[in-house]
Amino acid sequence: MSIGQAISRLDGSRKVTGRAKYTADVEVEGALHAVLVPSTVPSGTIAAIDAAPAEDAPGVVRVFTHLNTPKLAEMTNPPAGQTIMPLQGDRIFYEGQPVAMVIADTLERATEAARRVQVTYRNEPFATDFIAGLDRAEARPLFGLPPDSSVGDIEAALSGTNVRVESVYGTADRHHNPMEPAAVTALWQDGRLEVYDAVQGVVDTRNTLALALQMEPQNIRVRNDFVGGGFGCKGWLWPHEVLAALAARELSRPVKLVLTRAQSYTSHGYQPASRQTVTLAARSDGALTGIRHQSVLAGSLSGDHVEPSGWGTPALYASPATQATHRVVRLNRGNPTPMRAPLEGVGLIAVEIAMDELAYELGIDPLALRLRNYTEIDPAEGKPFSSKKLRECYAEGARRFGWSSRTVEPRSMRDGRNLIGQGMATALFRTFRSPAKVRIGLDQSGEVLIETSTQEIGTGVYTIFPQIAADVLQMPVERVSLSLGDTNLPESPMNAGSRATLSTGSAVQDAAAKLKAKLAEAGATTPDGYAEAVARQGVDRIEAEGDWTPPEEATHAMYSFGAIFAEVGVDEDIPIPRVRRVVGVYNAGRIINPKTARSQMTGGVVWGIGQALLEKSEMDQQHGRFLSKNLAGYLVPVNADVPEIDVSFVDDFDEHVGPLGARGIGELGAIGVGAAIANAVFHATGIRVREVPIRPEHLLAMAQSSY
């Protein structure tokens, strides 16, 4: 059995030796280089643009501006990252918006020429301050769905209770910062477009490029072998991809465009800041009677993204009445986009800190409060969960962490100069499923090749999918390889929403079963006879096509779950919170590979530490732009910030979610960590911080009082 085995990554050696080829590594003979010229103002119009100094520079082939760029089709968001197509008019909606693109024979010459493009603006008033714009918040659809949802009579639930807590909670603007910058190389030949692109969905990119360029999808090919991190920012189509493809078509020359690190802060989204008001009402015994979760989020004038931060709230606890609302403040910023972890990753910061506050108000242990409101039925949908082992996650997490030895009172635990705090939170992430297709074949040498258009973004599919096929075919996983990241291969969904293993993996399983049946028909009853059976057929290989499509209507509510326990230390005099250890126990159905799964969850916990204590994209409100567009000024966790992380799973087979019995985990690990750390900081210091990241200035009152 290959499924369930802790197999090391089959692509690991390629990555650590540098043999893995990423998009920017692709060399195409005769390729030109493109460099974008970004707007330096956040709002206004282009009064004049003088490209002549750039056009006269050595090696320059063309300078595209709004005056000479061919018309693009209007787009919606998604599948485009923003609704404003690049270089289509003189309006400026955000700082960093492309106002020109320089094409030259070398990157250095293109970069120098881009500096020579002279742009004069008619500045207009702008709005980039999210907090100042809260009174302008408006309701907009959530991916085509209503912005508000409710179950039960929320007003009655909140008015007739014994205990009620209500507070405002905040999360910060954050940027994805993948190690690999966004990169694209486009080639035009004989009416066809071939694109190497660092994206999380080659099929989606092909289809969206076809819309933008008004081409037939079959005349576009998009591919990549590896993506060096995406985390959401490489999920949709952004201006740099459209412009590179358009330039290749216009010039009939290959064009390569790689965003700078600074441009990645304005060119493919970010996680928007939020202000969330959470009201919890409960009886004196801890039973919830009502949950109201009101979210206001940063948005953009260049797109329609609204973070659905309240989507998971109604499924969390057994409350007879729940309401979730969403409003957005449209700003002169680039359009936000999903970021690991979207949805509950933003919303549970607020709800799970509020649950901790309610526990202290009631005098009930925070874990006991959650168990008191445990539910096997999704209150929002009225459906049973497809599989839920969250109770077991609570128990195992508490045991591994030593939760029972925690003293309840804030500031009651010490280690020398450090105040010690312990907190916990629940993690929940909804399950996304998509149709997928796979081709699998076995050749005369007995080697198996899986072919599908899915992408490798660091999650381990080069190992997981061969494991699934090897398990069905009962052969060593080392004899199974995977070809992916190409729209010429059978179509699979984008790697987003933690859907790859469930969706494409189910198609792999189907294809492998069909291949096994064909081999049996050819006389191969055991793996030892597979190669001979192919030879007897007189063919190079025997192939089978597999597919999987989720049912249109689900009979069960589908989520993955987790319980997070965190311990922090805070020096009384230098109040910098330090995470000392984290325990996370997760339930995500069947775990295909415990080793890669633990890697995913550990990485997610590190993301949670960053959200809790470090990550914030600061805005210069005077000039309407993000500050410190680099990793020198944007803090991410480093080794010194990451403590002992204990990750484990409560494994089970979810028969309702799909034939593999597995749900998604890619985003789950980043959820709940921030709230658990915030709750631990309160336990350590007695100071309730209701926004992340938690900075020393939030705790300065404690330090000052100790002098």
XYZ file of C-alpha atoms in Angstrom:
707
model
C 0.000 0.000 0.000
C 1.460 3.358 -1.066
C -1.338 5.527 0.296
C -0.628 6.411 3.898
C 3.131 5.926 3.567
C 5.513 8.725 4.565
C 7.378 8.823 1.254
C 9.951 11.544 0.647
C 9.269 13.943 -2.209
C 10.129 12.352 -5.537
C 11.021 15.784 -6.911
C 13.139 16.707 -3.899
C 16.500 16.044 -5.476
C 15.682 18.261 -8.469
C 14.821 21.137 -6.168
C 17.776 20.941 -3.805
C 20.286 20.494 -6.645
C 18.870 23.304 -8.780
C 17.736 21.025 -11.599
C 14.093 22.029 -11.155
C 13.310 24.564 -13.848
C 11.051 27.449 -12.872
C 9.378 29.833 -15.295
C 12.021 32.560 -15.169
C 14.639 29.865 -15.864
C 13.117 29.075 -19.249
C 15.412 30.261 -22.034
C 13.898 30.913 -25.449
C 16.139 31.801 -28.357
C 15.713 35.373 -29.515
C 13.528 36.388 -26.588
C 12.971 40.070 -25.994
C 12.669 41.462 -22.480
C 9.757 43.495 -21.172
C 9.849 45.942 -18.270
C 6.766 47.661 -16.903
C 6.637 51.359 -16.093
C 4.411 51.786 -13.031
C 2.311 54.788 -12.130
C 3.838 56.918 -9.386
C 0.477 58.362 -8.314
C -2.585 56.573 -6.921
C -5.310 58.543 -8.701
C -5.682 60.833 -11.682
C -5.184 60.832 -15.425
C -2.179 60.779 -17.710
C -1.816 64.329 -19.021
C 1.090 63.470 -21.293
C 3.436 60.577 -21.893
C 6.688 60.946 -23.806
C 8.103 57.594 -24.869
C 10.592 59.030 -27.378
C 13.587 59.039 -24.989
C 12.967 55.363 -24.314
C 12.336 54.501 -27.960
C 15.671 56.092 -28.894
C 17.571 54.085 -26.284
C 19.879 51.279 -27.476
C 18.210 47.926 -28.078
C 14.622 49.116 -27.654
C 12.142 47.452 -29.995
C 8.838 48.977 -28.889
C 7.292 51.023 -26.101
C 3.639 50.268 -25.450
C 1.411 52.901 -23.838
C -2.323 53.507 -23.733
C -1.892 55.443 -26.984
C -0.740 52.485 -29.083
C -1.755 49.309 -27.260
C -4.403 47.210 -29.058
C -7.772 46.968 -27.388
C -8.386 44.165 -24.929
C -11.711 42.673 -23.997
C -13.452 43.797 -20.828
C -13.039 41.317 -17.988
C -14.655 40.375 -14.708
C -12.955 39.514 -11.449
C -12.402 36.570 -11.299
C -11.126 35.053 -13.587
C -9.067 38.195 -14.139
C -7.206 39.526 -11.131
C -8.716 42.939 -11.768
C -11.400 44.394 -13.984
C -9.258 47.258 -15.302
C -7.294 45.971 -18.278
C -3.758 47.405 -18.652
C -2.797 50.244 -21.013
C -6.378 50.753 -22.153
C -6.906 54.340 -21.077
C -5.464 57.341 -19.314
C -7.170 56.766 -15.950
C -5.014 55.887 -12.932
C -6.664 53.817 -10.203
C -3.689 52.870 -8.010
C 0.012 53.497 -7.540
C 1.950 50.833 -9.417
C -0.598 50.528 -12.232
C 1.247 49.887 -15.520
C 1.363 53.047 -17.661
C 3.876 51.751 -20.199
C 5.801 48.632 -21.170
C 9.257 48.783 -22.710
C 10.478 45.945 -24.949
C 14.215 45.638 -25.607
C 16.784 43.049 -26.600
C 18.209 42.682 -23.071
C 16.783 43.083 -19.598
C 19.343 45.738 -18.725
C 18.487 47.849 -21.757
C 14.755 47.479 -21.144
C 15.215 48.500 -17.513
C 17.237 51.582 -18.438
C 14.801 52.592 -21.170
C 11.867 52.233 -18.793
C 13.460 54.917 -16.616
C 13.403 57.270 -19.581
C 9.649 57.141 -20.153
C 8.352 60.543 -19.064
C 4.819 60.640 -17.678
C 2.938 63.756 -16.561
C -0.166 63.255 -14.412
C -3.224 65.284 -13.541
C -3.453 64.318 -9.907
C -6.862 63.764 -8.367
C -7.946 63.182 -4.771
C -7.357 59.642 -3.665
C -8.468 57.325 -0.896
C -6.050 54.694 0.377
C -6.777 54.878 4.113
C -8.982 51.898 4.946
C -9.842 52.983 8.498
C -10.752 56.498 7.386
C -13.089 55.028 4.800
C -15.086 52.714 7.044
C -18.119 54.981 6.824
C -18.088 54.491 3.026
C -18.345 50.707 3.204
C -20.763 49.203 0.714
C -22.295 45.813 0.054
C -20.979 43.947 -2.975
C -21.400 40.328 -4.074
C -19.115 37.601 -2.772
C -18.040 35.685 -5.884
C -21.542 36.201 -7.248
C -23.251 35.273 -3.974
C -25.097 37.601 -1.567
C -22.844 39.417 0.915
C -25.071 38.569 3.891
C -26.346 35.306 5.318
C -28.352 34.437 8.394
C -29.810 31.490 10.256
C -32.497 31.946 12.876
C -33.608 35.186 14.534
C -30.345 36.932 15.368
C -31.916 39.998 16.994
C -33.968 37.897 19.397
C -30.955 35.720 20.143
C -28.752 38.677 21.053
C -31.361 40.503 23.127
C -32.532 37.694 25.380
C -29.317 36.276 26.781
C -27.551 36.095 30.113
C -24.068 36.904 28.811
C -22.994 38.893 25.780
C -19.589 39.980 24.486
C -19.026 42.322 21.557
C -15.774 43.761 20.240
C -14.099 44.972 17.089
C -11.170 42.966 15.748
C -8.659 43.821 13.058
C -6.408 42.079 10.591
C -3.747 43.816 8.514
C -2.997 44.166 4.827
C -0.568 41.364 3.981
C 1.374 40.372 0.868
C 2.129 36.883 -0.429
C 5.896 37.211 -1.045
C 6.516 33.882 -2.820
C 10.187 33.067 -3.277
C 9.711 32.948 -7.062
C 8.591 36.280 -8.520
C 5.801 36.257 -11.058
C 7.281 35.515 -14.478
C 5.981 34.904 -17.979
C 7.505 34.177 -21.387
C 5.181 34.353 -24.381
C 5.819 33.114 -27.938
C 3.689 33.833 -31.013
C 3.951 31.639 -34.080
C 1.558 30.891 -36.928
C -1.430 32.344 -35.125
C -0.798 30.404 -31.957
C 0.337 31.633 -28.562
C 2.581 29.576 -26.293
C 3.076 30.843 -22.764
C 5.401 29.748 -19.977
C 3.788 31.213 -16.870
C 4.279 30.946 -13.111
C 0.627 30.324 -12.331
C -1.486 28.133 -10.082
C -3.801 27.168 -12.934
C -2.577 26.743 -16.508
C -6.051 25.909 -17.825
C -7.637 28.937 -16.141
C -4.830 31.143 -17.421
C -5.289 29.865 -20.970
C -9.029 30.438 -20.888
C -8.711 33.912 -19.390
C -5.973 34.947 -21.814
C -8.261 33.808 -24.610
C -10.991 36.096 -23.305
C -8.677 39.078 -22.899
C -7.026 38.675 -26.313
C -10.235 37.531 -28.016
C -8.658 34.290 -29.193
C -9.831 30.705 -29.276
C -8.551 28.757 -26.246
C -7.288 25.925 -28.448
C -4.832 28.379 -30.020
C -3.157 29.063 -26.686
C -0.856 26.742 -24.753
C 0.188 27.543 -21.161
C 2.670 25.498 -19.174
C 5.081 25.300 -16.269
C 6.988 22.517 -14.522
C 7.360 24.092 -11.094
C 5.899 27.135 -9.372
C 8.026 28.587 -6.599
C 5.167 29.452 -4.301
C 1.869 31.054 -5.162
C -0.258 31.286 -2.017
C -3.054 32.878 -4.057
C -1.269 35.673 -5.936
C -0.649 33.418 -8.958
C -4.197 32.114 -9.046
C -5.852 34.611 -11.399
C -4.741 36.443 -14.539
C -2.945 39.756 -13.935
C -1.858 42.639 -16.209
C 1.760 41.496 -16.668
C 0.621 38.215 -18.230
C -1.794 39.899 -20.618
C 0.804 42.461 -21.687
C 3.562 39.921 -22.308
C 1.243 37.806 -24.439
C -0.041 40.838 -26.333
C 3.502 42.050 -27.007
C 4.560 38.650 -28.341
C 1.577 38.665 -30.706
C 2.193 42.225 -31.870
C 5.934 41.779 -32.426
C 5.913 38.112 -33.529
C 8.863 37.657 -31.175
C 9.206 35.830 -27.857
C 8.767 38.226 -24.926
C 9.887 37.593 -21.348
C 8.596 39.604 -18.388
C 9.619 39.045 -14.766
C 8.177 41.261 -12.050
C 10.569 42.890 -9.627
C 10.064 42.293 -5.929
C 8.721 45.832 -5.555
C 6.226 45.289 -8.388
C 4.928 42.170 -6.663
C 3.474 44.473 -4.004
C 1.232 46.203 -6.544
C 0.814 43.796 -9.446
C -0.925 40.622 -8.284
C -3.006 41.278 -5.218
C -2.657 41.086 -1.462
C -4.741 40.062 1.536
C -6.960 43.023 2.453
C -7.161 44.544 5.900
C -10.361 43.971 7.833
C -12.359 45.350 10.723
C -14.718 42.745 12.102
C -17.339 43.196 14.781
C -18.201 39.940 16.521
C -21.080 39.625 18.957
C -21.516 36.403 20.943
C -24.462 35.674 23.189
C -24.657 32.697 25.522
C -26.478 31.271 28.491
C -24.657 31.082 31.793
C -23.798 27.433 31.135
C -21.872 28.457 27.979
C -24.406 27.405 25.361
C -24.333 29.905 22.510
C -27.623 31.481 21.560
C -26.388 33.837 18.847
C -23.351 34.772 16.740
C -23.159 37.942 14.694
C -20.079 38.438 12.526
C -19.902 41.750 10.654
C -16.906 42.241 8.355
C -15.689 45.386 6.640
C -12.786 44.798 4.266
C -10.406 46.807 2.130
C -11.232 46.713 -1.563
C -10.241 48.380 -4.795
C -11.548 50.652 -7.512
C -9.743 48.434 -10.032
C -11.575 45.217 -9.146
C -14.385 43.606 -7.205
C -12.695 41.276 -4.722
C -14.403 40.995 -1.338
C -12.833 38.619 1.169
C -15.577 36.198 2.384
C -14.273 36.262 5.956
C -17.586 35.191 7.456
C -18.260 32.191 5.224
C -17.107 29.640 7.765
C -18.572 31.252 10.879
C -22.054 29.668 10.698
C -20.521 26.166 10.557
C -18.316 26.568 13.625
C -20.590 26.066 16.599
C -24.076 24.923 17.565
C -25.739 28.313 17.656
C -29.453 28.526 16.808
C -28.962 31.980 15.292
C -26.011 33.197 13.226
C -25.537 36.190 10.961
C -22.560 37.031 8.743
C -22.342 40.274 6.775
C -19.672 41.660 4.435
C -18.974 45.230 3.360
C -16.082 46.627 1.351
C -14.326 50.003 1.246
C -13.224 50.660 -2.325
C -9.799 52.312 -2.361
C -7.112 53.541 -4.739
C -5.133 50.368 -4.372
C -4.572 47.348 -6.540
C -7.265 44.694 -6.268
C -6.904 42.257 -3.349
C -6.927 38.514 -3.961
C -7.099 35.286 -1.941
C -4.035 34.619 0.201
C -3.167 31.613 2.302
C -5.416 31.331 4.146
C -8.382 33.256 2.789
C -11.949 33.016 4.121
C -11.646 31.468 7.578
C -7.993 32.496 7.802
C -9.167 36.083 8.146
C -12.536 35.525 9.825
C -11.509 33.107 12.553
C -9.014 35.603 13.951
C -12.006 37.596 15.152
C -14.389 34.785 16.077
C -11.849 32.697 17.980
C -10.520 35.627 20.012
C -14.139 36.487 20.802
C -14.719 32.906 21.977
C -11.775 33.277 24.342
C -13.251 36.505 25.694
C -16.596 34.788 26.231
C -14.879 31.937 28.076
C -13.282 34.366 30.524
C -16.548 36.271 30.908
C -18.356 33.048 31.802
C -15.537 31.611 33.891
C -15.387 28.535 31.637
C -12.250 26.933 30.269
C -11.833 27.992 26.588
C -11.639 24.379 25.451
C -14.667 23.407 27.532
C -16.637 26.272 25.968
C -15.932 24.967 22.493
C -16.872 21.443 23.478
C -20.072 22.777 25.022
C -21.028 24.144 21.607
C -19.810 21.239 19.518
C -22.084 20.250 16.646
C -22.286 17.330 14.226
C -24.699 19.286 12.022
C -23.767 22.363 10.026
C -26.257 24.912 11.435
C -26.124 26.985 8.249
C -27.006 24.197 5.833
C -28.833 21.864 8.188
C -26.733 19.003 6.839
C -24.526 16.572 8.727
C -20.812 16.995 8.229
C -19.353 14.504 5.792
C -16.853 13.523 8.465
C -15.874 15.420 11.576
C -13.304 14.322 14.128
C -12.772 17.727 15.702
C -13.656 16.420 19.168
C -10.786 13.952 18.840
C -8.510 16.788 17.667
C -9.372 18.784 20.792
C -8.624 15.824 23.035
C -5.366 14.832 21.367
C -4.167 18.421 21.104
C -4.899 19.101 24.768
C -3.052 15.930 25.751
C 0.020 16.645 23.651
C 0.123 20.270 24.785
C -0.555 19.612 28.462
C -3.569 21.934 28.520
C -4.884 20.563 31.817
C -1.820 21.840 33.689
C -2.497 25.423 32.616
C -3.491 27.825 35.375
C -6.496 29.918 34.424
C -5.706 33.420 35.649
C -3.829 35.790 33.344
C -0.266 36.581 34.472
C -0.248 33.473 36.649
C 2.500 31.549 34.802
C 6.151 32.598 34.651
C 9.547 31.422 33.480
C 12.160 33.765 34.930
C 11.604 37.222 33.427
C 9.001 35.912 31.003
C 5.291 35.837 31.581
C 3.982 32.620 30.046
C 0.649 32.394 28.303
C -1.234 29.535 26.716
C -4.126 29.858 24.293
C -6.091 27.742 21.875
C -8.394 28.083 18.898
C -10.372 26.068 16.375
C -9.395 25.722 12.723
C -11.940 25.112 9.983
C -11.725 25.283 6.191
C -14.442 24.458 3.710
C -13.814 21.798 1.082
C -13.669 22.820 -2.561
C -14.067 20.220 -5.301
C -13.691 20.487 -9.080
C -13.874 18.184 -12.115
C -10.553 16.695 -13.196
C -9.197 14.506 -15.985
C -6.081 12.336 -16.118
C -4.312 10.075 -18.603
C -2.117 7.238 -17.383
C -0.018 4.780 -19.317
C 2.390 1.893 -18.750
C 5.159 1.148 -21.274
C 7.135 -1.966 -22.189
C 9.716 -1.251 -19.479
C 7.016 -1.350 -16.825
C 7.246 2.376 -16.096
C 4.042 4.340 -15.482
C 3.433 7.922 -16.567
C 0.578 10.071 -15.245
C -0.372 13.063 -17.379
C -2.578 15.916 -16.208
C -2.524 19.688 -16.441
C -2.377 20.342 -12.706
C 0.495 22.405 -11.281
C 3.268 21.774 -8.748
C 3.289 24.767 -6.387
C 5.256 23.157 -3.578
C 2.474 21.043 -2.082
C 3.899 17.679 -3.148
C 1.767 16.517 -6.083
C 4.828 15.036 -7.808
C 4.781 12.509 -4.966
C 1.117 12.272 -3.996
C -0.279 11.379 -7.417
C 2.292 8.628 -8.077
C 1.437 7.230 -4.645
C -2.243 7.043 -5.556
C -1.522 5.326 -8.875
C 1.020 2.951 -7.331
C -1.469 2.022 -4.654
C -4.064 1.004 -7.249
C -1.562 -0.777 -9.493
C 0.197 -2.420 -6.529
C 3.642 -1.450 -7.730
C 6.568 0.574 -6.316
C 5.955 4.323 -6.335
C 9.463 4.882 -7.752
C 8.254 3.389 -11.053
C 5.529 6.016 -11.421
C 6.232 9.519 -12.735
C 4.095 12.564 -13.379
C 3.934 15.006 -16.267
C 1.979 18.160 -15.450
C 1.573 21.904 -15.879
C 0.578 21.894 -19.549
C -2.750 22.754 -21.156
C -2.041 20.124 -23.828
C -2.580 17.511 -21.120
C -5.962 16.401 -19.718
C -7.611 19.266 -17.863
C -7.388 19.535 -14.088
C -8.341 22.402 -11.791
C -6.119 25.155 -10.503
C -4.147 24.596 -7.313
C -6.188 26.803 -5.021
C -8.757 26.217 -2.340
C -6.936 23.063 -1.170
C -8.565 21.027 -3.934
C -5.705 19.352 -5.852
C -5.372 16.057 -3.979
C -9.114 15.536 -3.654
C -10.083 16.502 -7.206
C -7.184 15.515 -9.436
C -6.168 12.691 -7.109
C -9.612 11.133 -7.523
C -9.147 11.244 -11.310
C -5.711 9.622 -10.924
C -7.308 6.831 -8.921
C -9.970 6.342 -11.586
C -7.428 6.289 -14.417
C -5.193 3.829 -12.567
C -8.134 1.479 -11.944
C -9.039 1.579 -15.641
C -5.418 0.928 -16.614
C -5.268 -2.017 -14.261
C -8.410 -3.430 -15.867
C -6.886 -3.066 -19.345
C -3.709 -4.801 -18.209
C -5.792 -7.625 -16.790
C -7.549 -7.982 -20.140
C -4.098 -8.249 -21.706
C -3.290 -11.129 -19.393
C -1.386 -9.350 -16.602
C -2.791 -10.541 -13.291
C 0.131 -9.252 -11.188
C 2.478 -6.240 -11.468
C 5.301 -8.570 -12.510
C 3.442 -9.233 -15.737
C 2.523 -5.645 -16.664
C 5.474 -4.958 -18.988
C 5.132 -8.297 -20.744
C 1.434 -7.687 -21.288
C 2.218 -4.425 -23.070
C 4.785 -6.136 -25.276
C 2.312 -8.881 -26.200
C -0.097 -6.225 -27.444
C 2.529 -4.975 -29.863
C 2.207 -1.370 -28.644
C 4.591 1.026 -26.943
C 2.236 1.539 -24.035
C -1.218 0.785 -22.744
C -3.134 3.890 -21.679
C -6.339 4.749 -19.862
C -8.257 7.980 -19.397
C -9.641 8.805 -15.957
C -11.911 11.531 -14.683
C -13.806 12.613 -11.616
C -16.657 15.068 -11.249
C -18.236 15.922 -7.888
C -22.013 15.546 -7.631
C -23.975 18.693 -8.379
C -25.671 18.602 -4.988
C -23.860 17.585 -1.829
C -25.764 15.655 0.807
C -23.287 16.641 3.516
C -21.454 19.763 4.634
C -17.739 19.378 3.902
C -15.015 20.969 5.984
C -11.590 20.133 7.352
C -10.913 20.830 11.014
C -8.151 21.439 13.516
C -7.379 22.335 17.118
C -4.475 24.724 17.754
C -2.688 25.216 21.075
C 0.031 27.856 21.451
C 2.391 28.984 24.205
C 4.065 32.383 24.258
C 6.554 34.123 26.467
C 6.519 37.892 27.027
C 9.327 39.686 28.846
C 7.785 42.159 31.304
C 10.277 44.909 30.458
C 10.699 44.312 26.714
C 7.201 43.213 25.752
C 7.919 41.349 22.516
C 5.750 38.221 22.308
C 7.735 35.104 21.421
C 6.040 31.873 20.445
C 7.569 29.037 22.452
C 5.654 26.075 21.031
C 2.612 25.209 18.931
C 0.580 22.010 18.851
C -1.817 21.434 15.981
C -4.005 18.368 15.537
C -5.996 18.161 12.312
C -8.778 16.141 10.763
C -8.834 16.273 6.956
C -10.076 12.844 6.027
C -7.573 10.322 4.724
C -3.959 11.473 4.755
C -2.295 10.279 1.562
C 1.288 11.006 2.660
C 1.888 11.875 6.328
C 5.341 13.292 5.574
C 4.291 15.817 2.946
C 1.116 16.527 4.918
C 3.104 17.388 8.045
C 5.297 19.623 5.888
C 2.216 21.459 4.637
C 0.777 21.918 8.104
C 4.095 23.038 9.589
C 4.450 25.618 6.838
C 0.903 26.775 7.524
C 1.658 27.232 11.222
C 4.664 29.377 10.293
C 2.308 31.503 8.172
C 0.042 31.806 11.207
C 2.931 33.033 13.344
C 3.655 35.667 10.725
C 0.025 36.785 10.698
C -0.091 36.926 14.490
C 3.111 38.809 15.230
C 4.909 40.157 12.174
C 3.186 40.667 8.835
C 1.689 44.021 7.942
C 1.894 45.987 4.709
C 2.119 49.580 5.860
C 0.604 52.359 3.738
C 2.062 55.793 3.125
C -1.233 57.677 3.258
C 0.327 60.942 2.106
C 1.445 59.462 -1.204
C -1.084 56.623 -1.433
C 1.317 53.707 -1.747
C 2.564 50.681 0.117
C 5.820 51.261 1.990
C 8.813 48.924 2.055
C 8.068 46.939 -1.074
C 10.719 44.376 -0.264
C 11.601 41.737 2.298
C 13.781 44.186 4.210
C 10.766 46.152 5.369
C 8.070 43.487 5.359
C 8.585 41.145 8.293
C 8.160 37.404 7.767
C 9.051 34.649 10.242
C 12.644 33.463 10.193
C 14.219 30.544 12.046
C 14.516 32.525 15.269
C 10.769 33.193 15.239
C 9.713 29.580 14.697
C 9.571 27.360 17.787
C 8.899 23.671 18.251
C 5.865 22.775 16.121
C 4.044 19.544 16.889
C 1.702 18.549 14.057
C -0.408 15.391 13.923
C -3.588 14.083 12.338
C -6.735 12.305 13.361
C -6.970 10.194 10.237
C -10.246 8.900 8.850
C -11.844 8.056 5.518
C -14.423 10.601 4.370
C -16.615 8.511 2.094
C -18.841 11.431 1.175
C -16.223 13.875 -0.077
C -14.777 11.674 -2.828
C -13.422 8.220 -3.647
C -10.054 8.948 -2.036
C -11.649 9.823 1.286
C -9.267 12.800 1.551
C -10.030 16.483 2.043
C -7.768 19.484 1.496
C -5.063 20.693 3.879
C -3.124 23.381 1.976
C -4.752 26.328 3.751
C -5.901 24.602 6.930
C -2.545 24.853 8.699
C -2.539 28.663 8.595
C -5.982 28.946 10.209
C -6.526 29.360 13.939
C -2.856 29.942 14.721
C -3.145 33.722 14.923
C -6.105 33.557 17.304
C -4.436 30.913 19.497
C -1.348 33.132 19.801
C -3.446 36.220 20.551
C -5.300 34.302 23.252
C -1.988 33.126 24.691
C -0.732 36.728 24.791
C -3.788 37.705 26.834
C -3.240 34.782 29.205
C 0.386 35.844 29.632
C -0.139 39.582 30.091
C -3.767 40.241 30.949
C -3.905 42.659 28.009
C -6.459 41.789 25.374
C -5.142 42.661 21.907
C -7.868 42.508 19.306
C -5.835 43.002 16.173
C -2.986 41.256 14.411
C -0.113 41.526 14.093
C 0.445 41.987 17.828
C 3.310 44.426 18.236
C 5.274 45.514 21.330
C 3.394 48.823 21.343
C 0.201 46.930 22.147
C 1.827 45.743 25.370
C 3.809 48.831 26.361
C 1.370 49.687 29.156
C 2.361 46.452 30.855
C 6.074 47.250 30.566
C 5.636 50.820 31.790
C 3.675 49.668 34.822
C 6.516 47.368 35.857
C 8.963 50.241 36.362
